[in-house]
Coordinates of C-alpha atoms and ligand atoms in Angstrom, one line a residue:
X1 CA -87.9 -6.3 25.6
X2 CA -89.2 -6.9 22.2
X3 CA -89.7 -10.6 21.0
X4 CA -86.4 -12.7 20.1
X5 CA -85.7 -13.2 16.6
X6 CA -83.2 -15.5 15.5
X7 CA -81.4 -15.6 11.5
X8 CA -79.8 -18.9 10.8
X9 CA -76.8 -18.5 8.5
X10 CA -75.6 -22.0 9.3
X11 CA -77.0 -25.2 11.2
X12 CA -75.0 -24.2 14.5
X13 CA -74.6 -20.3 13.7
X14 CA -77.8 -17.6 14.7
X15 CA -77.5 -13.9 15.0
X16 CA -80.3 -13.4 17.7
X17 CA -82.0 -9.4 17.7
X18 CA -84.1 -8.7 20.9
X19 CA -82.5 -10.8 23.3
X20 CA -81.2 -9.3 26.0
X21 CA -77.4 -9.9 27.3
X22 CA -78.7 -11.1 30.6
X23 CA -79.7 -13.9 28.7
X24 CA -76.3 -15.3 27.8
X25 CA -76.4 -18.5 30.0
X26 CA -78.6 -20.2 27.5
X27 CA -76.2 -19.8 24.6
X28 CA -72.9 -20.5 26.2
X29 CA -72.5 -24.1 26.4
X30 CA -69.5 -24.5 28.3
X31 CA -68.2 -23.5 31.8
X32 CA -64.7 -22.5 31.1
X33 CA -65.4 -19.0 29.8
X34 CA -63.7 -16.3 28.3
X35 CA -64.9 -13.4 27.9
X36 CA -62.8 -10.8 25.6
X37 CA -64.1 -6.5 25.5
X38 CA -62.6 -3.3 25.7
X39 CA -62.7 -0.4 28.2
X40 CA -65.3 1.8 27.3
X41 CA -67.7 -1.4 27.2
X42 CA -66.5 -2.9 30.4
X43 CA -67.0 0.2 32.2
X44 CA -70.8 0.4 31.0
X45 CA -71.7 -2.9 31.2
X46 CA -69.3 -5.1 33.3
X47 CA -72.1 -5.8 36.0
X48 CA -74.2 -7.7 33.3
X49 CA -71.0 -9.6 31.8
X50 CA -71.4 -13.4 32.6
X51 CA -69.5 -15.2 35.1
X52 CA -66.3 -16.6 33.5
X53 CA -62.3 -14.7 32.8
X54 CA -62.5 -11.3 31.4
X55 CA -60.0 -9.7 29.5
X56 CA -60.1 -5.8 28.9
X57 CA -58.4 -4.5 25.6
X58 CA -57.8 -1.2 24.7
X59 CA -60.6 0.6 23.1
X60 CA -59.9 1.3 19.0
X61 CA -58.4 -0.6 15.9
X62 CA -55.2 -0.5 17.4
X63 CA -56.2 -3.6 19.0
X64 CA -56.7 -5.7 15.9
X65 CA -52.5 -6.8 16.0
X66 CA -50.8 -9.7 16.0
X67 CA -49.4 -8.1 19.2
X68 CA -52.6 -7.9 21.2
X69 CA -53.7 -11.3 19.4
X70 CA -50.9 -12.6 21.2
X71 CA -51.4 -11.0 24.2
X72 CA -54.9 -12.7 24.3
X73 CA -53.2 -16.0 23.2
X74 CA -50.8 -16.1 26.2
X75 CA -53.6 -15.1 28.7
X76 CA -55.6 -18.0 28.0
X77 CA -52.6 -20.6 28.0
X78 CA -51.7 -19.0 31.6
X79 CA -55.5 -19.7 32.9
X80 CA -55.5 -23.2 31.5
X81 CA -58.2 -22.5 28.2
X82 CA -58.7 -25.9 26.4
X83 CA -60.5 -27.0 23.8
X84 CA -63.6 -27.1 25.4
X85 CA -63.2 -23.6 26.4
X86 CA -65.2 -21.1 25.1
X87 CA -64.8 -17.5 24.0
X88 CA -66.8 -14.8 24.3
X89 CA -66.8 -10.9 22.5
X90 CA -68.6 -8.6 24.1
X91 CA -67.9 -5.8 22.2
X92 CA -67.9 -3.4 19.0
X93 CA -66.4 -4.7 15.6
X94 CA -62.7 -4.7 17.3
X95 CA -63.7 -6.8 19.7
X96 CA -65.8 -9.3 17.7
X97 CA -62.5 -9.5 15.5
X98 CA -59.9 -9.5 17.8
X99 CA -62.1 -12.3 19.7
X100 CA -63.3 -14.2 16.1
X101 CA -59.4 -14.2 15.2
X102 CA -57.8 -15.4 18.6
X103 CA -60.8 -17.9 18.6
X104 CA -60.6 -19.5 15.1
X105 CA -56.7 -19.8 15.9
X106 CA -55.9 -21.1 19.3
X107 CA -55.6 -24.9 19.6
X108 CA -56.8 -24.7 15.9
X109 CA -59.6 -23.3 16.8
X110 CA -62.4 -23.1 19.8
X111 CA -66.1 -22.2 20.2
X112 CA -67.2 -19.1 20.4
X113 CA -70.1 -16.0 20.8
X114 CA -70.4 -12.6 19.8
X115 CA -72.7 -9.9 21.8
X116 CA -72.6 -6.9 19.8
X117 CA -72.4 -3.7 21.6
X118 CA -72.0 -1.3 18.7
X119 CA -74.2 -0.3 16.0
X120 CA -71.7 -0.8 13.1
X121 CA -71.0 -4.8 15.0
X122 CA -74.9 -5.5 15.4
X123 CA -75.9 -4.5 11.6
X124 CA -72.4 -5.8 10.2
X125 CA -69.3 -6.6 11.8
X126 CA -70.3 -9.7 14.3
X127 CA -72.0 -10.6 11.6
X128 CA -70.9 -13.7 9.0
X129 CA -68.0 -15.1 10.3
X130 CA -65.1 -13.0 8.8
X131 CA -62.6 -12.2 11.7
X132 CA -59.2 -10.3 10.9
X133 CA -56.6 -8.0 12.0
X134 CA -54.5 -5.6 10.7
X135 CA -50.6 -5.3 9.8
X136 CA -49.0 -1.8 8.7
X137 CA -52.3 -0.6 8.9
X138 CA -53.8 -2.8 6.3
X139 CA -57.0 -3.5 7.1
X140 CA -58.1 -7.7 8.0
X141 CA -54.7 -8.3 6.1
X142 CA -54.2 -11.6 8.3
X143 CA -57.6 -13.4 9.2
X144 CA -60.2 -16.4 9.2
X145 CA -63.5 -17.1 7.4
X146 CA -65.2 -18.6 11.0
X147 CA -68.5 -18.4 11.7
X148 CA -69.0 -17.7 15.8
X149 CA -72.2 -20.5 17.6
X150 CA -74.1 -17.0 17.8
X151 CA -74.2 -13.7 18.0
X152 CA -76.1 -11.6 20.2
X153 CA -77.9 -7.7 19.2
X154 CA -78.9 -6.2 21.9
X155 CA -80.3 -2.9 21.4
X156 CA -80.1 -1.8 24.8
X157 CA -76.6 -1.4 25.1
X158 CA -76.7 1.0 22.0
X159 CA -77.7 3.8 25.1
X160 CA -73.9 4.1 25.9
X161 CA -72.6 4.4 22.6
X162 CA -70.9 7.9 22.4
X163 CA -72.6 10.3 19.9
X164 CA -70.1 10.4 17.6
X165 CA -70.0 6.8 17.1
X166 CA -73.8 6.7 15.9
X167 CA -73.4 7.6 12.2
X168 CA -70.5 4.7 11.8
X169 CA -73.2 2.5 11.9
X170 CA -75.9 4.6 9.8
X171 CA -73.3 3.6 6.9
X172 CA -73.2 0.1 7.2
X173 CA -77.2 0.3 7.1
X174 CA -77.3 2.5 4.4
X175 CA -74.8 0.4 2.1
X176 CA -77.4 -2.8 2.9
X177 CA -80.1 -0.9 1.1
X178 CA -78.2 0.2 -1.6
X179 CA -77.4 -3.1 -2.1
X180 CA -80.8 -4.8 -1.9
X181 CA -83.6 -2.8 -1.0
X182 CA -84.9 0.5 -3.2
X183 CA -87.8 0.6 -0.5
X184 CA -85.6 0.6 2.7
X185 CA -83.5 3.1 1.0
X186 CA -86.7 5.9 1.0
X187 CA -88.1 4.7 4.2
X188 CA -84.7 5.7 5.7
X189 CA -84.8 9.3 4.1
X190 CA -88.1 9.9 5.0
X191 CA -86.5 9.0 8.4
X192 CA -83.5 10.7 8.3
X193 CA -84.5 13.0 11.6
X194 CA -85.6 9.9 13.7
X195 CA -82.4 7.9 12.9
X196 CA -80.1 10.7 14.4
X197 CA -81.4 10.6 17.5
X198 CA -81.3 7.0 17.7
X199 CA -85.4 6.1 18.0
X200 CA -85.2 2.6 19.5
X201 CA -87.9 1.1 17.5
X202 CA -86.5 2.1 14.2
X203 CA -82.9 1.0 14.9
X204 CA -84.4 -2.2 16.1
X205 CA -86.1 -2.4 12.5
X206 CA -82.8 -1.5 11.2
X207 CA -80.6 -3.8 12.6
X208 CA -82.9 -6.8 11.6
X209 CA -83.4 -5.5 8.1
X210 CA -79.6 -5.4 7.6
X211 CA -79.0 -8.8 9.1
X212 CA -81.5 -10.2 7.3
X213 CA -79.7 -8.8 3.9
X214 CA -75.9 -9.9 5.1
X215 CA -77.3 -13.5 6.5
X216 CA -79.5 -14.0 3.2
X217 CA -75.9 -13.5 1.1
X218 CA -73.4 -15.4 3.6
X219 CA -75.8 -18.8 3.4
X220 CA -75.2 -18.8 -0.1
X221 CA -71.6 -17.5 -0.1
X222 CA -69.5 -18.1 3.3
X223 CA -66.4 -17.6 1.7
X224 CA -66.9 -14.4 -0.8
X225 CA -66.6 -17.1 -3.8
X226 CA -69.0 -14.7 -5.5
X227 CA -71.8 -12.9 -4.5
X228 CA -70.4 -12.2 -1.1
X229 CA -68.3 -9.6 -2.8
X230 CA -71.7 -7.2 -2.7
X231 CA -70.8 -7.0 0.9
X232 CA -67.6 -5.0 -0.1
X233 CA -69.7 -1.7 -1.5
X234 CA -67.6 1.2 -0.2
X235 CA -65.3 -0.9 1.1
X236 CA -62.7 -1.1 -1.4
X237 CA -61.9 2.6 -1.2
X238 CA -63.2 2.9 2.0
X239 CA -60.4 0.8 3.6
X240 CA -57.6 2.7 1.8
X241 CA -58.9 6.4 3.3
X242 CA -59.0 4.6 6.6
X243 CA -55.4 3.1 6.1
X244 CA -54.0 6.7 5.0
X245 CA -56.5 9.0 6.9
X246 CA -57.0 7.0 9.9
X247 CA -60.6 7.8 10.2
X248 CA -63.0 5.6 11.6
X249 CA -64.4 2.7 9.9
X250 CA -68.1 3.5 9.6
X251 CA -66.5 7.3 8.2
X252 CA -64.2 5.8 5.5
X253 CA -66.9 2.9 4.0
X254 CA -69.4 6.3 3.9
X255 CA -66.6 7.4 1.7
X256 CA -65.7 4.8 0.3
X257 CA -69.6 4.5 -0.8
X258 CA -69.6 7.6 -2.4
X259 CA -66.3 6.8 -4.4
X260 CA -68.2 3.4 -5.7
X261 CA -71.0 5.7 -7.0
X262 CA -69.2 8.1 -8.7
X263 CA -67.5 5.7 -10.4
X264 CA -70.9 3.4 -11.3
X265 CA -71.9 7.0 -12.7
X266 CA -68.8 7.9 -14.5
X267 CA -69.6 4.3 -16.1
X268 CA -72.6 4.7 -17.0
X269 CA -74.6 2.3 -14.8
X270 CA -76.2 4.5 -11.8
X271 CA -77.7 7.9 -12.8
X272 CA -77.1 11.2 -12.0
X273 CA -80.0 11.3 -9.6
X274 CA -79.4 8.3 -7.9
X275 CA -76.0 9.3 -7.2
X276 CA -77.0 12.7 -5.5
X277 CA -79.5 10.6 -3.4
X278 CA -76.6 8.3 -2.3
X279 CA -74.8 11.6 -1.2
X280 CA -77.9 13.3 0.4
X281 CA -78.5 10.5 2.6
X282 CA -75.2 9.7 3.5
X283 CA -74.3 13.5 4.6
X284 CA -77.7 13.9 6.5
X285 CA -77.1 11.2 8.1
X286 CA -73.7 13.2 9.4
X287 CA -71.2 10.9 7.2
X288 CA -68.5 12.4 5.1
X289 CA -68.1 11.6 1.5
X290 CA -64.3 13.1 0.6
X291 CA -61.6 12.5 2.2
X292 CA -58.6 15.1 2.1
X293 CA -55.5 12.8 2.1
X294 CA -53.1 12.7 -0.4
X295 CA -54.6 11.0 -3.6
X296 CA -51.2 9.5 -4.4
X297 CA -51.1 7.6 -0.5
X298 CA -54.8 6.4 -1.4
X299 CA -54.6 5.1 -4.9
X300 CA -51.2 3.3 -3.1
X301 CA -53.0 1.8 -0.3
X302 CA -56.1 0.6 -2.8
X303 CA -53.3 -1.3 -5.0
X304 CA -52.4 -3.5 -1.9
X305 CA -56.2 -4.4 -1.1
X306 CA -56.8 -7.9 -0.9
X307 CA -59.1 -8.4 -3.6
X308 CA -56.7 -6.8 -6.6
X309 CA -55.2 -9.0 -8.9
X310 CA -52.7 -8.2 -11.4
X311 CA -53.7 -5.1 -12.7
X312 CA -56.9 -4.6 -11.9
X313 CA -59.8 -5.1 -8.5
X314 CA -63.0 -6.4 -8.4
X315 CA -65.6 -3.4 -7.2
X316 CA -69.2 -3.6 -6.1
X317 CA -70.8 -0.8 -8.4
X318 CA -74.2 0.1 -8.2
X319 CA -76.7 -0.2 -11.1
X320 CA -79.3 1.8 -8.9
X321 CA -80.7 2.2 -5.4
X322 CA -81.0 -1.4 -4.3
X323 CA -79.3 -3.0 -7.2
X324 CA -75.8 -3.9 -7.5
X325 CA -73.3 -5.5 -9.6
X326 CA -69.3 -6.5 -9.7
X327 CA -66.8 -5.1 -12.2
X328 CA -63.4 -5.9 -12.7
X329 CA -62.0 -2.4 -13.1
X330 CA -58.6 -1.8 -14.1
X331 CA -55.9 -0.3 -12.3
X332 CA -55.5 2.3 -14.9
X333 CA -58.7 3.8 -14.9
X334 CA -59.0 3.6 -11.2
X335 CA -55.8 5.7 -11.0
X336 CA -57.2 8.5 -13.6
X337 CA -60.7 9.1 -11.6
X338 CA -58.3 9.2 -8.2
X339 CA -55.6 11.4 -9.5
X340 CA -57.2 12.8 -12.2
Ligands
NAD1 N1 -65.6 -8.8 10.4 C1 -66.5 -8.1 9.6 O1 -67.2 -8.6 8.8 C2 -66.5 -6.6 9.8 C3 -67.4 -5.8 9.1 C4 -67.5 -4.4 9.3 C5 -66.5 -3.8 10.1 N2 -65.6 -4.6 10.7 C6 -64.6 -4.0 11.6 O2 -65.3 -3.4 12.7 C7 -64.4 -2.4 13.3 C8 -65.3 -1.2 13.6 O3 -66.3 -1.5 14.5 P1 -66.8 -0.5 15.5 O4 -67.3 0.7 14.8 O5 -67.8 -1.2 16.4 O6 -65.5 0.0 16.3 P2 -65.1 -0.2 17.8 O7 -65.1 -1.7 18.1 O8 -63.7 0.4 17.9 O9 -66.1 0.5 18.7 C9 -66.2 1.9 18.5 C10 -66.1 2.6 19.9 O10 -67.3 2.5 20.6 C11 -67.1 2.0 21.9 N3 -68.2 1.2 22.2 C12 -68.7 0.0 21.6 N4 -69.8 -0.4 22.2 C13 -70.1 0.5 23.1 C14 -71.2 0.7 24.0 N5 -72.3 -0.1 24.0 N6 -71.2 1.7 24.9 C15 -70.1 2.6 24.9 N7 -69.1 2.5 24.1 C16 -69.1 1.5 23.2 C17 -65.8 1.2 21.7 O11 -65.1 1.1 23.0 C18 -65.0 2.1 20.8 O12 -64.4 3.2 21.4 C19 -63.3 -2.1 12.2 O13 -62.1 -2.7 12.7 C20 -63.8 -2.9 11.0 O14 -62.8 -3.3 10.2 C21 -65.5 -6.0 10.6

């Protein structure tokens, strides 16, 4: 096992890489455990679970309702959680929101951990405290800004992960490059080959490299005030395809991404080049960059995104490989580049 390393984003909230899940006793600080994670993990890993109440969703984003929050809230009231209780996600990014929501909510709010058992939850989602669920399929419609005591990255679970939900997380590392680091960016497509089949030492450099970049931007902006919004490259669009397409996330923000770079070209800001890397690396890396549904469904799905206002939506365009900026982009133009 490689050498702990621990990212602060606040005085009592780490993101730990390198530690192992059998390691769990010395961050939960409480006896009355409970301990929320789907199927497909439990069936891997149940035997290295802590001791405490476990309670076994249904694997997918399904999960991430009000229906199955209350689910969760009733099954803690019938085995006597308190405030002193804590609660514990072991799982991918459904389970770190389903378990960050139900959390942040019950008994206005109790403590609670995060181990990671996904690639897309170690390099983003159980990362920086946002936890929501969906309604009519819009994505974290309903949802807190809470950051969990810590969150655990263990890259040994990764083994288990299915094939096919590898490259889910290769977009969530890819958008933290293009975001803030040119040089991570080239190592990566010099590394395309090693990536794919999951070499442990690179992911391990991976995931650190992308927590470091979201837990260097959540310290200054918990809330997405500002310069949280980076976070949201590809995300815009990306949400909309996965509302209307269903897709998975990790697919959709791959998407998404490459709608957010067309546009920063059609704008003027990234250049041609640059844009035709952003595609290269994100279909080597086995990620799709169009979707096929119905533009008319999409450009209705972006309009009800959280971050529009009136007649227009903040997006995270990109002024180059590792550099990015926001524009408020109206409504209007969006809906000529989507439906041409
Ligand atoms: N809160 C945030 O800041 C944030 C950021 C990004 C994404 N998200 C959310 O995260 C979700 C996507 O996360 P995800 O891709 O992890 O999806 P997921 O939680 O559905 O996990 C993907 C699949 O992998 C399985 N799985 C997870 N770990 C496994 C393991 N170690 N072994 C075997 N199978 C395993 C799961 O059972 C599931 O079938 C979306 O809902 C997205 O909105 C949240």
């Amino acid at each position: 096992m490689p050498k702990p390393r621990v990212f602060k984003l606040k005085r009592d909230s780490i993101v730990i890489t390198g530690e192992s899940i059998d390691n769990l006793a010395r961050y939960v600080k409480s006896n009355k455990l409970f301990i929320i994670t789907d199927s497909n993990v439990y069936a891997h890993h149940a035997q290295r679970f802590p001791k405490g109440l476990v309670h076994v969703i249904q694997p997918g984003e399904k999960s991430k309702s009000l229906d199955e929050a209350l689910v969760v809230y009733h099954w803690l009231l019938d085995y006597g959680a308190d405030r002193h209780s804590f609660i514990l996600g072991i799982g991918g990014g459904v389970v770190c929101d389903l378990a960050g929501f139900v959390a942040s909510t019950f008994m206005r709010g109790l403590n609670f951990g995060f181990v990671a058992t996904s690639l897309l939850a170690q390099v983003d989602a159980s990362v920086g405290g946002k936890n929501g669920i969906n309604i009519d399929g819009y994505k974290n419609i309903v949802g807190t800004f809470n950051l969990p005591k810590f969150t655990i990255c263990d890259t040994d679970l990764l083994s288990t992960l299915p094939p096919s939900e590898r490259s889910n997380g290769f977009a969530e590392i890819v958008k933290h490059t293009l975001i803030a680091d040119q040089k991570m960016f080239w190592y990566i497509e010099q590394n395309v080959t090693k990536l794919k089949e999951f070499n442990e030492k690179l992911l391990r450099k991976l995931v650190e490299h992308s927590i470091s970049i979201k837990a260097r931007v959540v310290k200054i902006d918990e809330k997405e005030e500002g310069i949280r919004k980076v976070l949201n490259l590809g995300h815009t669009w990306g949400h909309a395809v996965e509302k209307v397409s269903g897709i998975s996330h990790g697919n959709a923000v791959s998407i998404g991404i490459e709608f957010d770079a067309r546009l920063s070209n059609r704008m003027g800001v990234l250049s041609e080049a640059d844009y035709l890397r952003v595609v290269n690396i994100l279909t080597s890396l086995g990620l799709p960059v169009y979707s096929s549904a119905c533009p008319t469904l999409l450009f209705e799905a972006l309009t009800k995104d959280k971050k529009k206002a009136v007649d227009s939506i903040d997006l995270t365009l990109l002024n180059g490989i590792g550099s990015v900026r926001i524009e408020r982009v109206s409504l209007n133009y969006l809906k000529s580049l989507v439906l041409g």
